[in-house]
Amino acid sequence: MTVSLVTGAGSGIGAATAAVLAERGDTVICADLNEEAAHRVAASLPGALAVGVDVTDEEACDRMVQAAIDHGGGLDAVAACAGIEIGANALDLEAATFRRVVEVNLTGSFLTAQRAARAMRDLGRGGAIVLIGSINSQMALPGGAAYAGSKGGVLLLGRALAVDLAPWGIRVNVVGPGVTDTPMSAASLADQTRRSRLLGRIPLARPADPREIAQAVAFLTSEAAGYVTGAFLAVDGGWLAG
Ligand SMILES: NC(=O)c1ccc[n+]([C@@H]2O[C@H](COP(=O)([O-])OP(=O)(O)OC[C@H]3O[C@@H](n4cnc5c(N)ncnc54)[C@H](O)[C@@H]3O)[C@@H](O)[C@H]2O)c1
């Protein structure tokens, strides 16, 4: 039985990941800052548990991991999907905004992975961790100093964790979604000018469904990816290829 913990599970890519992992038979722990949303998602999945967490808070991350182990009897897979996006031109970007975005996206991914990995080490049965980067892990869009800065960090964080955790059989990979149809991108996709500009850069000419990102997470947390660690898997309709 695979026990999987998903942060950011209350919405978008995290919610889709929780659903796809539950469909393959995992016991899923749905964690989110928005506890009500986490409960809503968990209630729709057989055997799932909802947990409130702020991924920037290390003690809350420890409590989340403990709750997962208490519920599932172990911890095999983690998908760190919690994230925020705040755009502003670098010349005007407030330091507090920059810090907040880095704190949630980069430090939050680190704390989630570190606290989960400590438990996986102690449990002694290995594991798989997937961080959610972005196409912005590899390139920047206007106004992306904070977001692309944080997501570039997530890419190298994933590689560093892969190296450090390999001796315990813990694999770490980074998924890089392109434009995905979730509440985070809703405003950009609803604005016709911004939508055409974005879709014009995507060879497949459409946004991703969040389940298409979730399927990549499912692969990377499966035995089929047993020799894959430290990888970056773009799921972007070809954006980075062009
Ligand atoms: N939507 C896209 O186009 C897109 C593209 C590339 C990467 N991503 C990344 O995918 C991930 C998921 O994004 P999404 O589109 O599903 O967004 P979303 O806004 O739909 O969901 C994000 C979830 O994270 C939760 N969250 C935010 N801060 C948190 C915190 N401190 N602690 C715990 N939970 C917190 C929110 O409550 C929300 O439920 C993010 O890391 C995002 O940067 C999204």
mmCIF file of C-alpha atoms and ligand atoms in Angstrom:
data_model
loop_
_atom_site.group_PDB
_atom_site.id
_atom_site.type_symbol
_atom_site.label_atom_id
_atom_site.label_comp_id
_atom_site.label_asym_id
_atom_site.label_seq_id
_atom_site.Cartn_x
_atom_site.Cartn_y
_atom_site.Cartn_z
ATOM 1 C CA MET A 1 0.000 0.000 0.000
ATOM 2 C CA THR A 2 1.461 3.358 -1.044
ATOM 3 C CA VAL A 3 0.983 6.258 1.351
ATOM 4 C CA SER A 4 1.209 9.609 -0.432
ATOM 5 C CA LEU A 5 1.294 13.122 0.965
ATOM 6 C CA VAL A 6 0.264 16.027 -1.268
ATOM 7 C CA THR A 7 0.692 19.668 -0.253
ATOM 8 C CA GLY A 8 -1.384 22.339 -1.950
ATOM 9 C CA ALA A 9 -3.998 19.591 -2.276
ATOM 10 C CA GLY A 10 -6.909 21.983 -1.794
ATOM 11 C CA SER A 11 -6.760 23.354 -5.336
ATOM 12 C CA GLY A 12 -5.511 23.002 -8.906
ATOM 13 C CA ILE A 13 -2.510 20.748 -9.519
ATOM 14 C CA GLY A 14 -2.399 19.499 -5.908
ATOM 15 C CA ALA A 15 -6.085 18.536 -5.934
ATOM 16 C CA ALA A 16 -5.669 16.740 -9.276
ATOM 17 C CA THR A 17 -2.560 14.955 -7.964
ATOM 18 C CA ALA A 18 -4.413 13.789 -4.856
ATOM 19 C CA ALA A 19 -7.202 12.441 -7.088
ATOM 20 C CA VAL A 20 -4.904 10.647 -9.548
ATOM 21 C CA LEU A 21 -2.868 9.059 -6.734
ATOM 22 C CA ALA A 22 -6.060 7.947 -4.962
ATOM 23 C CA GLU A 23 -7.350 6.438 -8.246
ATOM 24 C CA ARG A 24 -4.251 4.233 -8.483
ATOM 25 C CA GLY A 25 -4.956 3.005 -4.944
ATOM 26 C CA ASP A 26 -2.730 5.184 -2.763
ATOM 27 C CA THR A 27 -3.768 6.276 0.714
ATOM 28 C CA VAL A 28 -3.596 10.047 0.231
ATOM 29 C CA ILE A 29 -2.999 12.792 2.786
ATOM 30 C CA CYS A 30 -4.328 16.113 1.471
ATOM 31 C CA ALA A 31 -2.491 19.045 3.097
ATOM 32 C CA ASP A 32 -3.192 22.712 2.482
ATOM 33 C CA LEU A 33 -3.112 26.126 4.139
ATOM 34 C CA ASN A 34 -6.780 26.274 3.233
ATOM 35 C CA GLU A 35 -7.942 23.518 5.568
ATOM 36 C CA GLU A 36 -11.540 23.668 4.377
ATOM 37 C CA ALA A 37 -10.440 23.091 0.768
ATOM 38 C CA ALA A 38 -8.204 20.199 1.874
ATOM 39 C CA HIS A 39 -11.196 18.654 3.651
ATOM 40 C CA ARG A 40 -13.381 19.068 0.565
ATOM 41 C CA VAL A 41 -10.852 17.269 -1.642
ATOM 42 C CA ALA A 42 -10.118 14.532 0.926
ATOM 43 C CA ALA A 43 -13.847 13.889 1.398
ATOM 44 C CA SER A 44 -14.112 13.052 -2.324
ATOM 45 C CA LEU A 45 -11.333 10.421 -2.182
ATOM 46 C CA PRO A 46 -11.599 6.977 -0.557
ATOM 47 C CA GLY A 47 -9.477 6.652 2.598
ATOM 48 C CA ALA A 48 -7.959 10.133 2.313
ATOM 49 C CA LEU A 49 -7.108 12.400 5.253
ATOM 50 C CA ALA A 50 -7.120 16.214 5.299
ATOM 51 C CA VAL A 51 -4.461 18.161 7.202
ATOM 52 C CA GLY A 52 -4.059 21.914 7.627
ATOM 53 C CA VAL A 53 -0.480 23.078 7.074
ATOM 54 C CA ASP A 54 1.532 26.177 6.354
ATOM 55 C CA VAL A 55 4.525 24.761 4.496
ATOM 56 C CA THR A 56 6.696 27.683 5.636
ATOM 57 C CA ASP A 57 6.330 26.503 9.251
ATOM 58 C CA GLU A 58 8.711 23.669 10.099
ATOM 59 C CA GLU A 59 6.760 22.447 13.114
ATOM 60 C CA ALA A 60 3.570 22.378 11.063
ATOM 61 C CA CYS A 61 5.445 20.330 8.434
ATOM 62 C CA ASP A 62 6.542 17.874 11.128
ATOM 63 C CA ARG A 63 2.943 17.582 12.361
ATOM 64 C CA MET A 64 1.740 17.021 8.774
ATOM 65 C CA VAL A 65 4.257 14.203 8.237
ATOM 66 C CA GLN A 66 3.362 12.596 11.572
ATOM 67 C CA ALA A 67 -0.347 12.790 10.729
ATOM 68 C CA ALA A 68 0.377 11.071 7.408
ATOM 69 C CA ILE A 69 2.266 8.241 9.091
ATOM 70 C CA ASP A 70 -0.370 7.847 11.817
ATOM 71 C CA HIS A 71 -3.090 7.652 9.162
ATOM 72 C CA GLY A 72 -1.368 5.525 6.540
ATOM 73 C CA GLY A 73 1.109 3.485 8.571
ATOM 74 C CA GLY A 74 4.093 4.815 6.586
ATOM 75 C CA LEU A 75 5.091 7.391 3.998
ATOM 76 C CA ASP A 76 6.154 6.463 0.479
ATOM 77 C CA ALA A 77 5.529 9.452 -1.773
ATOM 78 C CA VAL A 78 5.343 13.220 -1.463
ATOM 79 C CA ALA A 79 4.164 15.790 -3.987
ATOM 80 C CA ALA A 80 5.023 19.347 -2.911
ATOM 81 C CA CYS A 81 2.396 21.284 -4.875
ATOM 82 C CA ALA A 82 1.793 24.242 -2.519
ATOM 83 C CA GLY A 83 2.793 27.490 -4.191
ATOM 84 C CA ILE A 84 1.939 31.099 -4.887
ATOM 85 C CA GLU A 85 2.597 33.483 -7.755
ATOM 86 C CA ILE A 86 2.924 37.254 -7.379
ATOM 87 C CA GLY A 87 4.183 39.165 -10.410
ATOM 88 C CA ALA A 88 5.736 42.624 -10.403
ATOM 89 C CA ASN A 89 8.418 44.360 -12.429
ATOM 90 C CA ALA A 90 11.782 43.900 -10.719
ATOM 91 C CA LEU A 91 12.203 47.667 -10.334
ATOM 92 C CA ASP A 92 9.001 47.942 -8.286
ATOM 93 C CA LEU A 93 8.964 44.569 -6.519
ATOM 94 C CA GLU A 94 8.697 44.953 -2.735
ATOM 95 C CA ALA A 95 11.312 43.041 -0.772
ATOM 96 C CA ALA A 96 8.528 41.619 1.407
ATOM 97 C CA THR A 97 6.776 40.215 -1.681
ATOM 98 C CA PHE A 98 9.991 38.676 -2.968
ATOM 99 C CA ARG A 99 10.638 37.092 0.435
ATOM 100 C CA ARG A 100 7.085 35.742 0.678
ATOM 101 C CA VAL A 101 7.166 34.063 -2.741
ATOM 102 C CA VAL A 102 10.577 32.504 -2.036
ATOM 103 C CA GLU A 103 9.417 31.484 1.439
ATOM 104 C CA VAL A 104 6.372 29.574 0.191
ATOM 105 C CA ASN A 105 7.694 28.166 -3.099
ATOM 106 C CA LEU A 106 11.318 27.420 -2.233
ATOM 107 C CA THR A 107 11.615 27.215 1.566
ATOM 108 C CA GLY A 108 8.204 25.518 1.747
ATOM 109 C CA SER A 109 9.309 22.876 -0.782
ATOM 110 C CA PHE A 110 12.519 22.358 1.198
ATOM 111 C CA LEU A 111 10.751 21.973 4.544
ATOM 112 C CA THR A 112 8.139 19.611 3.099
ATOM 113 C CA ALA A 113 10.825 17.450 1.500
ATOM 114 C CA GLN A 114 13.225 17.563 4.436
ATOM 115 C CA ARG A 115 10.648 16.645 7.075
ATOM 116 C CA ALA A 116 9.206 13.885 4.864
ATOM 117 C CA ALA A 117 12.686 12.562 4.028
ATOM 118 C CA ARG A 118 13.663 12.336 7.699
ATOM 119 C CA ALA A 119 10.584 10.183 8.301
ATOM 120 C CA MET A 120 11.301 8.070 5.182
ATOM 121 C CA ARG A 121 14.879 7.518 6.397
ATOM 122 C CA ASP A 122 13.607 6.392 9.809
ATOM 123 C CA LEU A 123 10.967 4.127 8.236
ATOM 124 C CA GLY A 124 13.712 2.522 6.124
ATOM 125 C CA ARG A 125 11.654 1.737 3.014
ATOM 126 C CA GLY A 126 12.888 4.499 0.659
ATOM 127 C CA GLY A 127 10.488 6.848 -1.047
ATOM 128 C CA ALA A 128 9.830 9.286 -3.864
ATOM 129 C CA ILE A 129 9.516 13.054 -3.608
ATOM 130 C CA VAL A 130 8.305 15.311 -6.413
ATOM 131 C CA LEU A 131 8.750 19.067 -6.261
ATOM 132 C CA ILE A 132 6.662 21.300 -8.490
ATOM 133 C CA GLY A 133 8.840 23.725 -10.383
ATOM 134 C CA SER A 134 7.623 25.434 -13.523
ATOM 135 C CA ILE A 135 8.717 26.324 -17.013
ATOM 136 C CA ASN A 136 9.882 29.361 -15.020
ATOM 137 C CA SER A 137 12.502 27.091 -13.435
ATOM 138 C CA GLN A 138 14.309 27.511 -16.756
ATOM 139 C CA MET A 139 13.165 30.822 -18.194
ATOM 140 C CA ALA A 140 11.622 34.079 -16.991
ATOM 141 C CA LEU A 141 8.551 36.000 -18.098
ATOM 142 C CA PRO A 142 8.125 39.747 -17.458
ATOM 143 C CA GLY A 143 7.438 40.461 -13.783
ATOM 144 C CA GLY A 144 8.886 37.098 -12.755
ATOM 145 C CA ALA A 145 11.783 38.089 -10.486
ATOM 146 C CA ALA A 146 10.173 36.584 -7.393
ATOM 147 C CA TYR A 147 8.355 33.660 -9.041
ATOM 148 C CA ALA A 148 11.061 32.614 -11.512
ATOM 149 C CA GLY A 149 13.682 33.228 -8.829
ATOM 150 C CA SER A 150 11.860 30.831 -6.515
ATOM 151 C CA LYS A 151 11.185 28.234 -9.230
ATOM 152 C CA GLY A 152 14.779 28.304 -10.482
ATOM 153 C CA GLY A 153 15.696 27.530 -6.885
ATOM 154 C CA VAL A 154 13.240 24.623 -6.782
ATOM 155 C CA LEU A 155 14.997 23.022 -9.775
ATOM 156 C CA LEU A 156 18.411 22.996 -8.059
ATOM 157 C CA LEU A 157 16.855 22.173 -4.684
ATOM 158 C CA GLY A 158 15.440 19.034 -6.283
ATOM 159 C CA ARG A 159 18.834 18.047 -7.679
ATOM 160 C CA ALA A 160 20.584 18.721 -4.357
ATOM 161 C CA LEU A 161 18.009 16.652 -2.471
ATOM 162 C CA ALA A 162 18.339 13.836 -5.029
ATOM 163 C CA VAL A 163 22.066 13.657 -4.319
ATOM 164 C CA ASP A 164 21.729 13.843 -0.527
ATOM 165 C CA LEU A 165 18.837 11.394 -0.211
ATOM 166 C CA ALA A 166 19.921 8.703 -2.687
ATOM 167 C CA PRO A 167 21.774 6.670 -0.016
ATOM 168 C CA TRP A 168 18.401 6.045 1.678
ATOM 169 C CA GLY A 169 16.655 5.020 -1.551
ATOM 170 C CA ILE A 170 14.725 8.272 -1.659
ATOM 171 C CA ARG A 171 14.309 9.617 -5.193
ATOM 172 C CA VAL A 172 13.647 13.322 -5.804
ATOM 173 C CA ASN A 173 12.463 14.808 -9.087
ATOM 174 C CA VAL A 174 11.038 18.111 -10.285
ATOM 175 C CA VAL A 175 8.009 18.497 -12.541
ATOM 176 C CA GLY A 176 7.875 21.713 -14.555
ATOM 177 C CA PRO A 177 4.310 22.530 -15.563
ATOM 178 C CA GLY A 178 3.605 24.980 -18.315
ATOM 179 C CA VAL A 179 0.432 27.063 -18.341
ATOM 180 C CA THR A 180 -2.110 24.950 -16.469
ATOM 181 C CA ASP A 181 -5.798 25.587 -16.096
ATOM 182 C CA THR A 182 -6.080 26.242 -12.325
ATOM 183 C CA PRO A 183 -7.154 29.145 -10.104
ATOM 184 C CA MET A 184 -3.529 30.399 -10.193
ATOM 185 C CA SER A 185 -3.651 31.014 -13.943
ATOM 186 C CA ALA A 186 -7.378 31.817 -14.187
ATOM 187 C CA ALA A 187 -6.924 35.604 -14.481
ATOM 188 C CA SER A 188 -4.314 35.285 -17.276
ATOM 189 C CA LEU A 189 -6.404 32.738 -19.179
ATOM 190 C CA ALA A 190 -9.614 34.805 -18.826
ATOM 191 C CA ASP A 191 -7.990 37.889 -20.380
ATOM 192 C CA GLN A 192 -8.167 37.323 -24.148
ATOM 193 C CA THR A 193 -5.001 39.297 -24.957
ATOM 194 C CA ARG A 194 -2.914 37.541 -22.327
ATOM 195 C CA ARG A 195 -4.456 34.169 -23.234
ATOM 196 C CA SER A 196 -3.544 34.498 -26.941
ATOM 197 C CA ARG A 197 -0.043 35.681 -26.045
ATOM 198 C CA LEU A 198 0.478 32.663 -23.762
ATOM 199 C CA LEU A 199 -1.100 30.082 -26.061
ATOM 200 C CA GLY A 200 0.891 31.496 -28.983
ATOM 201 C CA ARG A 201 4.063 30.295 -27.241
ATOM 202 C CA ILE A 202 2.802 26.745 -26.672
ATOM 203 C CA PRO A 203 3.311 24.304 -29.574
ATOM 204 C CA LEU A 204 0.267 22.294 -28.422
ATOM 205 C CA ALA A 205 -1.633 25.625 -28.363
ATOM 206 C CA ARG A 206 -3.657 24.942 -25.205
ATOM 207 C CA PRO A 207 -3.217 25.042 -21.449
ATOM 208 C CA ALA A 208 -2.645 21.801 -19.543
ATOM 209 C CA ASP A 209 -5.436 20.169 -17.633
ATOM 210 C CA PRO A 210 -4.174 19.803 -14.031
ATOM 211 C CA ARG A 211 -4.600 16.026 -14.346
ATOM 212 C CA GLU A 212 -1.945 16.027 -17.072
ATOM 213 C CA ILE A 213 0.533 17.416 -14.521
ATOM 214 C CA ALA A 214 -0.716 14.931 -11.926
ATOM 215 C CA GLN A 215 -0.011 12.009 -14.287
ATOM 216 C CA ALA A 216 3.647 13.060 -14.453
ATOM 217 C CA VAL A 217 3.762 13.109 -10.642
ATOM 218 C CA ALA A 218 2.153 9.671 -10.610
ATOM 219 C CA PHE A 219 4.822 8.321 -12.975
ATOM 220 C CA LEU A 220 7.688 9.788 -10.948
ATOM 221 C CA THR A 221 6.295 8.336 -7.716
ATOM 222 C CA SER A 222 5.782 4.893 -9.267
ATOM 223 C CA GLU A 223 8.082 1.879 -9.563
ATOM 224 C CA ALA A 224 8.261 2.590 -13.308
ATOM 225 C CA ALA A 225 10.511 5.544 -12.383
ATOM 226 C CA GLY A 226 12.684 3.475 -10.017
ATOM 227 C CA TYR A 227 15.942 4.667 -11.652
ATOM 228 C CA VAL A 228 14.858 8.291 -12.161
ATOM 229 C CA THR A 229 16.208 10.792 -9.654
ATOM 230 C CA GLY A 230 17.404 14.391 -9.977
ATOM 231 C CA ALA A 231 15.413 14.823 -13.188
ATOM 232 C CA PHE A 232 13.406 17.808 -14.438
ATOM 233 C CA LEU A 233 10.305 16.751 -16.367
ATOM 234 C CA ALA A 234 8.724 19.626 -18.284
ATOM 235 C CA VAL A 235 4.996 19.093 -18.840
ATOM 236 C CA ASP A 236 4.468 22.192 -20.885
ATOM 237 C CA GLY A 237 2.927 21.405 -24.269
ATOM 238 C CA GLY A 238 6.337 22.001 -25.795
ATOM 239 C CA TRP A 239 6.899 25.579 -24.568
ATOM 240 C CA LEU A 240 10.539 25.023 -23.529
ATOM 241 C CA ALA A 241 11.262 23.115 -26.725
ATOM 242 C CA GLY A 242 10.529 26.147 -28.891
HETATM 243 N N1 LIG B 1 -1.169 26.915 -12.828
HETATM 244 C C1 LIG B 1 -0.096 27.045 -13.561
HETATM 245 O O1 LIG B 1 -0.138 27.512 -14.717
HETATM 246 C C2 LIG B 1 1.256 26.608 -13.026
HETATM 247 C C3 LIG B 1 2.335 26.558 -13.907
HETATM 248 C C4 LIG B 1 3.576 26.162 -13.438
HETATM 249 C C5 LIG B 1 3.734 25.806 -12.114
HETATM 250 N N2 LIG B 1 2.676 25.870 -11.262
HETATM 251 C C6 LIG B 1 2.918 25.504 -9.876
HETATM 252 O O2 LIG B 1 2.083 24.424 -9.497
HETATM 253 C C7 LIG B 1 1.836 24.494 -8.084
HETATM 254 C C8 LIG B 1 0.340 24.423 -7.849
HETATM 255 O O3 LIG B 1 -0.242 25.562 -8.455
HETATM 256 P P1 LIG B 1 -1.782 25.639 -8.879
HETATM 257 O O4 LIG B 1 -1.836 26.186 -10.236
HETATM 258 O O5 LIG B 1 -2.446 24.357 -8.568
HETATM 259 O O6 LIG B 1 -2.255 26.796 -7.875
HETATM 260 P P2 LIG B 1 -3.532 26.938 -6.941
HETATM 261 O O7 LIG B 1 -3.509 28.343 -6.488
HETATM 262 O O8 LIG B 1 -4.727 26.395 -7.625
HETATM 263 O O9 LIG B 1 -3.201 25.963 -5.705
HETATM 264 C C9 LIG B 1 -2.163 26.232 -4.812
HETATM 265 C C10 LIG B 1 -2.529 25.659 -3.459
HETATM 266 O O10 LIG B 1 -1.423 25.879 -2.567
HETATM 267 C C11 LIG B 1 -1.940 26.260 -1.315
HETATM 268 N N3 LIG B 1 -0.949 27.027 -0.558
HETATM 269 C C12 LIG B 1 -0.492 28.275 -0.809
HETATM 270 N N4 LIG B 1 0.372 28.658 0.135
HETATM 271 C C13 LIG B 1 0.490 27.628 1.002
HETATM 272 C C14 LIG B 1 1.228 27.425 2.197
HETATM 273 N N5 LIG B 1 2.032 28.375 2.707
HETATM 274 N N6 LIG B 1 1.111 26.235 2.840
HETATM 275 C C15 LIG B 1 0.287 25.264 2.347
HETATM 276 N N7 LIG B 1 -0.453 25.409 1.232
HETATM 277 C C16 LIG B 1 -0.356 26.579 0.565
HETATM 278 C C17 LIG B 1 -3.166 27.104 -1.641
HETATM 279 O O11 LIG B 1 -4.041 27.207 -0.519
HETATM 280 C C18 LIG B 1 -3.749 26.343 -2.829
HETATM 281 O O12 LIG B 1 -4.691 25.382 -2.391
HETATM 282 C C19 LIG B 1 2.486 25.791 -7.606
HETATM 283 O O13 LIG B 1 3.768 25.506 -7.085
HETATM 284 C C20 LIG B 1 2.616 26.599 -8.877
HETATM 285 O O14 LIG B 1 3.659 27.543 -8.784
HETATM 286 C C21 LIG B 1 1.432 26.255 -11.679
#
